[in-house]
Amino acid sequence: MDSDRTAAEMIEVYWQALCRDVEFSDYDTAGVIDDAAGEIDAQVAQTDFDAPTDGGTVTPETVFRGSLSGCGTGPYVSQFLYWEVPRGVFSHHQRFKPLEGDTEYVTDFGEWLRVQRGKYPVTGNGDIPSNEGLPRENQRYITTGRDLATYVRVDRPQLAYLNAAL
């Protein structure tokens, strides 16, 4: 890394990984989110890292949000991802079968390459924990950072925009 800003960005990315299974509704009470906000806030104070703040301080309400205008307003997840989407005579709900939480995926090069080639990650025992193979029984809406990462990994580029427009 050739700058303090880049190092600060990596610190934020590592914190996102550590916090990926915390539900967005628990951000204001989860200790790990407080820790993340505190360390990222320290990086904002020491570097030119541009994290969203509330009154100049990174808080559990602003941590991991985008820095563009409007990103800090409203719930963490776009409400467009909770609406049913009309598709002709059908209605498509946006619940999905999430990857298992508290599980480490893509921990070696072979698994990374497999995912880069469009395959789903597998668990340590070889199970496929997603919509392909062995899905979880309960569907739900996006509630965690891991869920968001799963969504953007398998969505089609135009899908979110099309659904919002419908």
CSV table of N, CA and C in Angstrom, one decimal:
chain,number,residue,atom,x,y,z
A,1,MET,N,0.8,-1.2,0.0
A,1,MET,CA,0.0,0.0,0.0
A,1,MET,C,0.9,1.2,0.0
A,2,ASP,N,0.6,2.1,-0.8
A,2,ASP,CA,1.4,3.3,-1.0
A,2,ASP,C,0.9,4.6,-0.3
A,3,SER,N,-0.2,4.5,0.4
A,3,SER,CA,-0.7,5.7,1.1
A,3,SER,C,-1.5,5.3,2.3
A,4,ASP,N,-1.5,6.3,3.2
A,4,ASP,CA,-2.3,6.1,4.4
A,4,ASP,C,-3.8,5.9,4.1
A,5,ARG,N,-4.3,6.6,3.1
A,5,ARG,CA,-5.7,6.5,2.7
A,5,ARG,C,-6.0,5.0,2.2
A,6,THR,N,-5.1,4.5,1.4
A,6,THR,CA,-5.3,3.1,1.0
A,6,THR,C,-5.3,2.1,2.2
A,7,ALA,N,-4.4,2.3,3.1
A,7,ALA,CA,-4.4,1.5,4.3
A,7,ALA,C,-5.7,1.6,5.1
A,8,ALA,N,-6.2,2.9,5.2
A,8,ALA,CA,-7.5,3.1,5.9
A,8,ALA,C,-8.6,2.4,5.2
A,9,GLU,N,-8.6,2.4,3.9
A,9,GLU,CA,-9.7,1.7,3.1
A,9,GLU,C,-9.6,0.2,3.3
A,10,MET,N,-8.4,-0.3,3.4
A,10,MET,CA,-8.3,-1.8,3.7
A,10,MET,C,-8.7,-2.1,5.1
A,11,ILE,N,-8.5,-1.2,6.1
A,11,ILE,CA,-9.0,-1.4,7.4
A,11,ILE,C,-10.5,-1.5,7.4
A,12,GLU,N,-11.1,-0.6,6.6
A,12,GLU,CA,-12.6,-0.7,6.5
A,12,GLU,C,-13.1,-2.0,5.9
A,13,VAL,N,-12.4,-2.4,4.9
A,13,VAL,CA,-12.8,-3.7,4.2
A,13,VAL,C,-12.6,-4.9,5.2
A,14,TYR,N,-11.5,-4.9,6.0
A,14,TYR,CA,-11.4,-6.0,6.9
A,14,TYR,C,-12.5,-5.9,8.0
A,15,TRP,N,-12.8,-4.7,8.4
A,15,TRP,CA,-13.9,-4.6,9.4
A,15,TRP,C,-15.2,-5.1,8.8
A,16,GLN,N,-15.5,-4.8,7.5
A,16,GLN,CA,-16.7,-5.3,6.9
A,16,GLN,C,-16.7,-6.8,6.9
A,17,ALA,N,-15.6,-7.4,6.7
A,17,ALA,CA,-15.5,-8.9,6.7
A,17,ALA,C,-15.8,-9.4,8.1
A,18,LEU,N,-15.3,-8.8,9.1
A,18,LEU,CA,-15.5,-9.2,10.5
A,18,LEU,C,-17.0,-9.0,10.9
A,19,CYS,N,-17.7,-8.0,10.3
A,19,CYS,CA,-19.0,-7.6,10.7
A,19,CYS,C,-20.1,-8.2,9.8
A,20,ARG,N,-19.7,-9.0,8.8
A,20,ARG,CA,-20.6,-9.4,7.8
A,20,ARG,C,-21.8,-10.2,8.2
A,21,ASP,N,-21.8,-10.8,9.4
A,21,ASP,CA,-23.0,-11.6,9.9
A,21,ASP,C,-23.8,-10.8,10.9
A,22,VAL,N,-23.5,-9.6,11.2
A,22,VAL,CA,-24.3,-8.8,12.1
A,22,VAL,C,-25.5,-8.2,11.3
A,23,GLU,N,-26.7,-8.4,11.8
A,23,GLU,CA,-27.8,-7.9,11.2
A,23,GLU,C,-27.8,-6.4,11.2
A,24,PHE,N,-28.3,-5.8,10.1
A,24,PHE,CA,-28.3,-4.3,10.1
A,24,PHE,C,-29.1,-3.7,11.2
A,25,SER,N,-30.2,-4.4,11.6
A,25,SER,CA,-31.0,-3.9,12.7
A,25,SER,C,-30.3,-3.9,14.0
A,26,ASP,N,-29.2,-4.6,14.1
A,26,ASP,CA,-28.4,-4.7,15.4
A,26,ASP,C,-27.2,-3.8,15.4
A,27,TYR,N,-27.0,-3.0,14.3
A,27,TYR,CA,-25.8,-2.2,14.2
A,27,TYR,C,-25.7,-1.2,15.4
A,28,ASP,N,-26.8,-0.7,15.9
A,28,ASP,CA,-26.7,0.2,17.0
A,28,ASP,C,-26.4,-0.4,18.4
A,29,THR,N,-26.5,-1.7,18.5
A,29,THR,CA,-26.2,-2.4,19.8
A,29,THR,C,-25.0,-3.4,19.8
A,30,ALA,N,-24.5,-3.7,18.6
A,30,ALA,CA,-23.5,-4.7,18.5
A,30,ALA,C,-22.1,-4.1,18.8
A,31,GLY,N,-21.4,-4.7,19.8
A,31,GLY,CA,-20.1,-4.2,20.2
A,31,GLY,C,-19.1,-4.2,19.1
A,32,VAL,N,-19.1,-5.2,18.2
A,32,VAL,CA,-18.2,-5.3,17.1
A,32,VAL,C,-18.4,-4.1,16.1
A,33,ILE,N,-19.6,-3.7,16.0
A,33,ILE,CA,-19.9,-2.5,15.1
A,33,ILE,C,-19.3,-1.2,15.8
A,34,ASP,N,-19.5,-1.1,17.1
A,34,ASP,CA,-18.9,0.0,17.8
A,34,ASP,C,-17.4,0.0,17.6
A,35,ASP,N,-16.8,-1.2,17.7
A,35,ASP,CA,-15.3,-1.2,17.5
A,35,ASP,C,-14.9,-0.8,16.1
A,36,ALA,N,-15.7,-1.3,15.1
A,36,ALA,CA,-15.4,-0.9,13.8
A,36,ALA,C,-15.5,0.6,13.5
A,37,ALA,N,-16.6,1.1,14.0
A,37,ALA,CA,-16.8,2.6,13.9
A,37,ALA,C,-15.7,3.4,14.5
A,38,GLY,N,-15.3,2.9,15.7
A,38,GLY,CA,-14.2,3.6,16.4
A,38,GLY,C,-12.9,3.6,15.7
A,39,GLU,N,-12.5,2.4,15.2
A,39,GLU,CA,-11.2,2.3,14.4
A,39,GLU,C,-11.3,3.1,13.1
A,40,ILE,N,-12.4,3.0,12.4
A,40,ILE,CA,-12.5,3.7,11.1
A,40,ILE,C,-12.5,5.2,11.4
A,41,ASP,N,-13.2,5.6,12.5
A,41,ASP,CA,-13.2,7.1,12.9
A,41,ASP,C,-11.8,7.5,13.1
A,42,ALA,N,-11.0,6.7,13.8
A,42,ALA,CA,-9.6,7.1,14.0
A,42,ALA,C,-8.8,7.3,12.7
A,43,GLN,N,-9.1,6.4,11.7
A,43,GLN,CA,-8.5,6.6,10.4
A,43,GLN,C,-8.9,7.9,9.7
A,44,VAL,N,-10.2,8.2,9.9
A,44,VAL,CA,-10.6,9.5,9.3
A,44,VAL,C,-9.9,10.7,9.9
A,45,ALA,N,-9.7,10.6,11.2
A,45,ALA,CA,-9.0,11.7,11.9
A,45,ALA,C,-7.5,11.8,11.5
A,46,GLN,N,-6.9,10.6,11.2
A,46,GLN,CA,-5.4,10.6,10.9
A,46,GLN,C,-5.0,10.7,9.4
A,47,THR,N,-6.0,10.4,8.5
A,47,THR,CA,-5.7,10.4,7.1
A,47,THR,C,-6.7,11.2,6.3
A,48,ASP,N,-6.6,11.2,5.0
A,48,ASP,CA,-7.6,11.8,4.2
A,48,ASP,C,-8.7,10.8,3.8
A,49,PHE,N,-8.9,9.7,4.5
A,49,PHE,CA,-9.9,8.7,4.2
A,49,PHE,C,-11.3,9.4,4.4
A,50,ASP,N,-12.2,9.2,3.4
A,50,ASP,CA,-13.5,9.9,3.3
A,50,ASP,C,-14.6,8.9,3.7
A,51,ALA,N,-14.7,8.6,5.0
A,51,ALA,CA,-15.9,7.8,5.4
A,51,ALA,C,-17.0,8.7,5.8
A,52,PRO,N,-18.2,8.2,5.7
A,52,PRO,CA,-19.4,9.0,6.1
A,52,PRO,C,-19.4,9.2,7.6
A,53,THR,N,-19.8,10.3,8.0
A,53,THR,CA,-19.8,10.7,9.5
A,53,THR,C,-21.1,11.3,9.9
A,54,ASP,N,-21.3,11.4,11.2
A,54,ASP,CA,-22.4,12.1,11.7
A,54,ASP,C,-21.8,13.2,12.6
A,55,GLY,N,-21.8,14.4,12.2
A,55,GLY,CA,-21.2,15.5,13.0
A,55,GLY,C,-19.6,15.3,13.0
A,56,GLY,N,-19.0,14.7,12.0
A,56,GLY,CA,-17.6,14.5,12.0
A,56,GLY,C,-17.1,13.3,12.6
A,57,THR,N,-18.0,12.4,13.1
A,57,THR,CA,-17.6,11.2,13.8
A,57,THR,C,-18.3,10.0,13.1
A,58,VAL,N,-17.5,8.9,12.8
A,58,VAL,CA,-18.0,7.7,12.3
A,58,VAL,C,-18.8,7.0,13.4
A,59,THR,N,-20.0,6.6,13.2
A,59,THR,CA,-20.9,6.0,14.2
A,59,THR,C,-21.4,4.7,13.7
A,60,PRO,N,-22.0,3.9,14.6
A,60,PRO,CA,-22.7,2.7,14.1
A,60,PRO,C,-23.8,3.0,13.0
A,61,GLU,N,-24.3,4.2,13.0
A,61,GLU,CA,-25.3,4.5,12.0
A,61,GLU,C,-24.7,4.9,10.7
A,62,THR,N,-23.4,5.3,10.7
A,62,THR,CA,-22.8,5.7,9.4
A,62,THR,C,-21.8,4.8,8.9
A,63,VAL,N,-21.3,3.8,9.7
A,63,VAL,CA,-20.2,2.9,9.3
A,63,VAL,C,-20.7,2.1,8.1
A,64,PHE,N,-19.8,1.9,7.2
A,64,PHE,CA,-19.9,1.1,6.0
A,64,PHE,C,-20.9,1.6,5.0
A,65,ARG,N,-21.4,2.8,5.2
A,65,ARG,CA,-22.3,3.4,4.2
A,65,ARG,C,-21.5,4.1,3.1
A,66,GLY,N,-22.1,4.3,2.0
A,66,GLY,CA,-21.4,5.0,0.9
A,66,GLY,C,-21.3,6.5,1.2
A,67,SER,N,-20.4,7.2,0.5
A,67,SER,CA,-20.1,8.6,0.8
A,67,SER,C,-20.8,9.5,-0.2
A,68,LEU,N,-21.6,9.0,-1.1
A,68,LEU,CA,-22.3,9.8,-2.1
A,68,LEU,C,-23.6,10.4,-1.3
A,69,SER,N,-24.0,11.5,-1.9
A,69,SER,CA,-25.2,12.2,-1.3
A,69,SER,C,-26.4,11.2,-1.2
A,70,GLY,N,-27.0,11.2,-0.1
A,70,GLY,CA,-28.2,10.3,0.1
A,70,GLY,C,-27.9,9.0,0.7
A,71,CYS,N,-26.7,8.5,0.6
A,71,CYS,CA,-26.3,7.2,1.1
A,71,CYS,C,-26.6,7.0,2.6
A,72,GLY,N,-26.5,8.1,3.4
A,72,GLY,CA,-26.7,8.0,4.8
A,72,GLY,C,-28.1,8.2,5.2
A,73,THR,N,-29.0,8.4,4.3
A,73,THR,CA,-30.4,8.6,4.6
A,73,THR,C,-31.2,7.3,4.6
A,74,GLY,N,-32.0,7.1,5.6
A,74,GLY,CA,-32.9,5.9,5.5
A,74,GLY,C,-32.2,4.7,6.0
A,75,PRO,N,-32.9,3.5,5.8
A,75,PRO,CA,-32.4,2.2,6.2
A,75,PRO,C,-31.1,1.9,5.4
A,76,TYR,N,-30.4,0.9,6.0
A,76,TYR,CA,-29.1,0.5,5.3
A,76,TYR,C,-29.4,-0.1,4.0
A,77,VAL,N,-30.4,-0.9,3.9
A,77,VAL,CA,-30.7,-1.6,2.6
A,77,VAL,C,-31.8,-0.9,1.9
A,78,SER,N,-31.6,-0.7,0.6
A,78,SER,CA,-32.6,0.0,-0.3
A,78,SER,C,-34.0,-0.7,-0.1
A,79,GLN,N,-35.0,0.1,0.1
A,79,GLN,CA,-36.4,-0.5,0.2
A,79,GLN,C,-36.8,-1.1,-1.1
A,80,PHE,N,-36.2,-0.8,-2.2
A,80,PHE,CA,-36.6,-1.5,-3.5
A,80,PHE,C,-36.3,-3.0,-3.4
A,81,LEU,N,-35.4,-3.4,-2.5
A,81,LEU,CA,-35.1,-4.8,-2.4
A,81,LEU,C,-36.1,-5.6,-1.5
A,82,TYR,N,-37.1,-4.9,-1.0
A,82,TYR,CA,-38.1,-5.5,-0.2
A,82,TYR,C,-39.5,-5.6,-0.9
A,83,TRP,N,-39.6,-4.9,-2.0
A,83,TRP,CA,-40.9,-4.9,-2.7
A,83,TRP,C,-41.0,-6.1,-3.5
A,84,GLU,N,-42.3,-6.5,-3.7
A,84,GLU,CA,-42.6,-7.5,-4.7
A,84,GLU,C,-42.5,-6.9,-6.1
A,85,VAL,N,-42.0,-7.6,-7.0
A,85,VAL,CA,-41.7,-7.1,-8.3
A,85,VAL,C,-42.7,-7.7,-9.3
A,86,PRO,N,-43.6,-6.9,-10.0
A,86,PRO,CA,-44.5,-7.5,-10.9
A,86,PRO,C,-43.8,-8.0,-12.2
A,87,ARG,N,-44.1,-9.2,-12.6
A,87,ARG,CA,-43.5,-9.8,-13.9
A,87,ARG,C,-44.7,-10.3,-14.7
A,88,GLY,N,-45.3,-9.5,-15.4
A,88,GLY,CA,-46.5,-9.9,-16.2
A,88,GLY,C,-47.6,-10.2,-15.2
A,89,VAL,N,-48.1,-11.5,-15.3
A,89,VAL,CA,-49.2,-11.9,-14.4
A,89,VAL,C,-48.7,-12.5,-13.1
A,90,PHE,N,-47.3,-12.5,-12.9
A,90,PHE,CA,-46.7,-13.0,-11.7
A,90,PHE,C,-46.2,-11.9,-10.9
A,91,SER,N,-45.9,-12.2,-9.6
A,91,SER,CA,-45.3,-11.3,-8.7
A,91,SER,C,-44.1,-12.0,-8.1
A,92,HIS,N,-43.0,-11.4,-8.2
A,92,HIS,CA,-41.7,-12.0,-7.7
A,92,HIS,C,-41.3,-11.3,-6.4
A,93,HIS,N,-41.2,-12.1,-5.3
A,93,HIS,CA,-40.8,-11.6,-4.1
A,93,HIS,C,-39.2,-11.7,-4.1
A,94,GLN,N,-38.6,-10.8,-3.3
A,94,GLN,CA,-37.1,-10.7,-3.3
A,94,GLN,C,-36.5,-11.4,-2.1
A,95,ARG,N,-37.2,-12.4,-1.5
A,95,ARG,CA,-36.5,-13.2,-0.5
A,95,ARG,C,-35.6,-14.2,-1.2
A,96,PHE,N,-34.6,-14.6,-0.5
A,96,PHE,CA,-33.6,-15.6,-1.1
A,96,PHE,C,-33.1,-16.5,0.0
A,97,LYS,N,-32.4,-17.5,-0.5
A,97,LYS,CA,-31.8,-18.5,0.4
A,97,LYS,C,-30.4,-18.1,0.7
A,98,PRO,N,-30.1,-17.5,1.8
A,98,PRO,CA,-28.8,-17.0,2.1
A,98,PRO,C,-27.7,-18.0,2.4
A,99,LEU,N,-26.5,-17.6,2.2
A,99,LEU,CA,-25.4,-18.5,2.6
A,99,LEU,C,-25.4,-18.6,4.1
A,100,GLU,N,-24.9,-19.7,4.7
A,100,GLU,CA,-24.8,-19.8,6.1
A,100,GLU,C,-23.9,-18.8,6.8
A,101,GLY,N,-24.4,-18.2,7.9
A,101,GLY,CA,-23.5,-17.2,8.6
A,101,GLY,C,-22.5,-17.9,9.4
A,102,ASP,N,-21.5,-17.2,9.9
A,102,ASP,CA,-20.5,-17.7,10.8
A,102,ASP,C,-19.7,-18.9,10.1
A,103,THR,N,-19.6,-18.8,8.8
A,103,THR,CA,-18.9,-19.8,8.0
A,103,THR,C,-17.9,-19.1,7.1
A,104,GLU,N,-16.7,-19.7,7.1
A,104,GLU,CA,-15.7,-19.1,6.2
A,104,GLU,C,-15.7,-19.8,4.9
A,105,TYR,N,-15.8,-19.0,3.8
A,105,TYR,CA,-15.8,-19.5,2.5
A,105,TYR,C,-14.6,-18.9,1.7
A,106,VAL,N,-14.2,-19.6,0.7
A,106,VAL,CA,-13.2,-19.1,-0.2
A,106,VAL,C,-11.9,-18.8,0.5
A,107,THR,N,-11.4,-19.8,1.2
A,107,THR,CA,-10.2,-19.6,2.0
A,107,THR,C,-8.9,-20.2,1.4
A,108,ASP,N,-9.0,-20.6,0.2
A,108,ASP,CA,-7.8,-21.0,-0.5
A,108,ASP,C,-7.9,-20.7,-2.0
A,109,PHE,N,-6.8,-20.8,-2.7
A,109,PHE,CA,-6.8,-20.4,-4.1
A,109,PHE,C,-7.7,-21.2,-5.0
A,110,GLY,N,-7.8,-22.5,-4.8
A,110,GLY,CA,-8.6,-23.3,-5.6
A,110,GLY,C,-10.1,-22.9,-5.5
A,111,GLU,N,-10.5,-22.6,-4.2
A,111,GLU,CA,-11.9,-22.2,-4.0
A,111,GLU,C,-12.1,-20.8,-4.6
A,112,TRP,N,-11.2,-19.9,-4.5
A,112,TRP,CA,-11.3,-18.6,-5.1
A,112,TRP,C,-11.5,-18.7,-6.6
A,113,LEU,N,-10.7,-19.5,-7.2
A,113,LEU,CA,-10.7,-19.7,-8.7
A,113,LEU,C,-12.1,-20.3,-9.1
A,114,ARG,N,-12.6,-21.2,-8.3
A,114,ARG,CA,-13.9,-21.8,-8.5
A,114,ARG,C,-15.0,-20.7,-8.5
A,115,VAL,N,-15.0,-19.9,-7.5
A,115,VAL,CA,-15.9,-18.8,-7.4
A,115,VAL,C,-15.8,-17.8,-8.5
A,116,GLN,N,-14.5,-17.5,-8.9
A,116,GLN,CA,-14.3,-16.5,-10.0
A,116,GLN,C,-14.9,-17.1,-11.3
A,117,ARG,N,-15.0,-18.4,-11.4
A,117,ARG,CA,-15.5,-19.0,-12.6
A,117,ARG,C,-17.0,-19.2,-12.6
A,118,GLY,N,-17.7,-18.5,-11.6
A,118,GLY,CA,-19.1,-18.5,-11.5
A,118,GLY,C,-19.8,-19.6,-10.6
A,119,LYS,N,-19.0,-20.3,-9.9
A,119,LYS,CA,-19.5,-21.4,-9.1
A,119,LYS,C,-19.8,-20.8,-7.7
A,120,TYR,N,-20.7,-21.5,-6.9
A,120,TYR,CA,-21.0,-21.1,-5.6
A,120,TYR,C,-19.9,-21.6,-4.6
A,121,PRO,N,-19.6,-20.9,-3.6
A,121,PRO,CA,-18.6,-21.4,-2.6
A,121,PRO,C,-19.2,-22.7,-1.9
A,122,VAL,N,-18.2,-23.5,-1.4
A,122,VAL,CA,-18.6,-24.7,-0.7
A,122,VAL,C,-18.1,-24.7,0.7
A,123,THR,N,-18.8,-25.4,1.6
A,123,THR,CA,-18.4,-25.5,3.0
A,123,THR,C,-17.2,-26.5,3.1
A,124,GLY,N,-16.7,-26.6,4.3
A,124,GLY,CA,-15.5,-27.5,4.6
A,124,GLY,C,-15.8,-28.9,4.3
A,125,ASN,N,-17.1,-29.3,4.4
A,125,ASN,CA,-17.5,-30.7,4.1
A,125,ASN,C,-17.9,-30.9,2.7
A,126,GLY,N,-17.8,-29.9,1.8
A,126,GLY,CA,-18.1,-30.0,0.4
A,126,GLY,C,-19.6,-29.7,0.1
A,127,ASP,N,-20.4,-29.3,1.1
A,127,ASP,CA,-21.8,-28.9,0.8
A,127,ASP,C,-21.8,-27.6,0.1
A,128,ILE,N,-22.8,-27.4,-0.8
A,128,ILE,CA,-23.0,-26.1,-1.5
A,128,ILE,C,-24.1,-25.4,-0.7
A,129,PRO,N,-23.8,-24.4,0.0
A,129,PRO,CA,-24.8,-23.8,0.9
A,129,PRO,C,-25.6,-22.6,0.3
A,130,SER,N,-26.2,-22.8,-0.9
A,130,SER,CA,-26.8,-21.7,-1.6
A,130,SER,C,-28.0,-22.3,-2.4
A,131,ASN,N,-28.5,-21.5,-3.4
A,131,ASN,CA,-29.6,-21.8,-4.2
A,131,ASN,C,-29.3,-23.0,-5.1
A,132,GLU,N,-28.0,-23.3,-5.4
A,132,GLU,CA,-27.6,-24.5,-6.1
A,132,GLU,C,-27.3,-25.6,-5.1
A,133,GLY,N,-27.8,-26.8,-5.4
A,133,GLY,CA,-27.4,-27.9,-4.5
A,133,GLY,C,-28.2,-28.0,-3.2
A,134,LEU,N,-27.7,-27.6,-2.1
A,134,LEU,CA,-28.3,-27.8,-0.8
A,134,LEU,C,-28.7,-26.5,-0.2
A,135,PRO,N,-29.9,-25.9,-0.6
A,135,PRO,CA,-30.3,-24.6,-0.1
A,135,PRO,C,-30.8,-24.7,1.3
A,136,ARG,N,-30.7,-23.6,2.0
A,136,ARG,CA,-31.4,-23.5,3.4
A,136,ARG,C,-32.9,-23.5,3.1
A,137,GLU,N,-33.6,-24.0,4.1
A,137,GLU,CA,-35.0,-24.1,4.0
A,137,GLU,C,-35.7,-22.7,4.0
A,138,ASN,N,-35.3,-21.8,4.9
A,138,ASN,CA,-36.0,-20.6,5.1
A,138,ASN,C,-35.5,-19.5,4.2
A,139,GLN,N,-36.4,-18.9,3.5
A,139,GLN,CA,-36.0,-17.7,2.7
A,139,GLN,C,-36.2,-16.5,3.5
A,140,ARG,N,-35.4,-15.4,3.2
A,140,ARG,CA,-35.5,-14.2,3.9
A,140,ARG,C,-35.1,-13.0,3.0
A,141,TYR,N,-35.4,-11.8,3.5
A,141,TYR,CA,-34.9,-10.6,2.8
A,141,TYR,C,-33.4,-10.4,3.3
A,142,ILE,N,-32.8,-9.5,2.6
A,142,ILE,CA,-31.4,-9.1,2.9
A,142,ILE,C,-31.4,-8.5,4.3
A,143,THR,N,-30.6,-9.1,5.2
A,143,THR,CA,-30.5,-8.5,6.6
A,143,THR,C,-29.0,-8.3,7.0
A,144,THR,N,-28.0,-8.8,6.3
A,144,THR,CA,-26.6,-8.7,6.8
A,144,THR,C,-25.7,-8.3,5.6
A,145,GLY,N,-24.5,-8.0,5.9
A,145,GLY,CA,-23.5,-7.7,4.9
A,145,GLY,C,-23.2,-8.9,4.0
A,146,ARG,N,-23.2,-10.1,4.6
A,146,ARG,CA,-23.0,-11.3,3.9
A,146,ARG,C,-24.1,-11.5,2.8
A,147,ASP,N,-25.4,-11.1,3.2
A,147,ASP,CA,-26.5,-11.2,2.3
A,147,ASP,C,-26.3,-10.3,1.1
A,148,LEU,N,-25.9,-9.0,1.4
A,148,LEU,CA,-25.7,-8.1,0.3
A,148,LEU,C,-24.6,-8.6,-0.6
A,149,ALA,N,-23.5,-9.1,0.0
A,149,ALA,CA,-22.4,-9.6,-0.9
A,149,ALA,C,-22.9,-10.8,-1.7
A,150,THR,N,-23.7,-11.7,-1.2
A,150,THR,CA,-24.3,-12.8,-2.0
A,150,THR,C,-25.1,-12.2,-3.1
A,151,TYR,N,-25.9,-11.2,-2.8
A,151,TYR,CA,-26.8,-10.6,-3.8
A,151,TYR,C,-26.0,-10.0,-5.0
A,152,VAL,N,-25.0,-9.2,-4.7
A,152,VAL,CA,-24.2,-8.6,-5.8
A,152,VAL,C,-23.3,-9.6,-6.5
A,153,ARG,N,-23.0,-10.7,-5.9
A,153,ARG,CA,-22.2,-11.7,-6.5
A,153,ARG,C,-22.9,-12.4,-7.6
A,154,VAL,N,-24.2,-12.6,-7.4
A,154,VAL,CA,-25.0,-13.5,-8.4
A,154,VAL,C,-26.0,-12.7,-9.2
A,155,ASP,N,-26.2,-11.4,-8.9
A,155,ASP,CA,-27.2,-10.7,-9.7
A,155,ASP,C,-26.7,-10.4,-11.1
A,156,ARG,N,-27.6,-10.1,-12.0
A,156,ARG,CA,-27.3,-9.7,-13.3
A,156,ARG,C,-27.2,-8.2,-13.3
A,157,PRO,N,-26.3,-7.6,-14.1
A,157,PRO,CA,-26.0,-6.2,-13.9
A,157,PRO,C,-27.2,-5.3,-14.0
A,158,GLN,N,-28.2,-5.6,-14.8
A,158,GLN,CA,-29.4,-4.7,-14.9
A,158,GLN,C,-30.5,-5.1,-14.0
A,159,LEU,N,-30.4,-6.2,-13.2
A,159,LEU,CA,-31.5,-6.7,-12.5
A,159,LEU,C,-32.1,-5.8,-11.4
A,160,ALA,N,-31.2,-5.2,-10.6
A,160,ALA,CA,-31.7,-4.3,-9.5
A,160,ALA,C,-32.4,-3.1,-10.1
A,161,TYR,N,-31.8,-2.5,-11.2
A,161,TYR,CA,-32.5,-1.4,-11.8
A,161,TYR,C,-33.8,-1.7,-12.5
A,162,LEU,N,-33.9,-2.9,-13.1
A,162,LEU,CA,-35.1,-3.3,-13.7
A,162,LEU,C,-36.2,-3.5,-12.7
A,163,ASN,N,-35.8,-4.2,-11.6
A,163,ASN,CA,-36.8,-4.5,-10.5
A,163,ASN,C,-37.3,-3.2,-9.9
A,164,ALA,N,-36.4,-2.2,-9.7
A,164,ALA,CA,-36.8,-0.9,-9.1
A,164,ALA,C,-37.7,-0.2,-10.1
A,165,ALA,N,-37.5,-0.3,-11.4
A,165,ALA,CA,-38.3,0.4,-12.3
A,165,ALA,C,-39.7,-0.2,-12.4
A,166,LEU,N,-39.8,-1.5,-12.3
A,166,LEU,CA,-41.1,-2.2,-12.4
A,166,LEU,C,-41.9,-1.9,-11.2
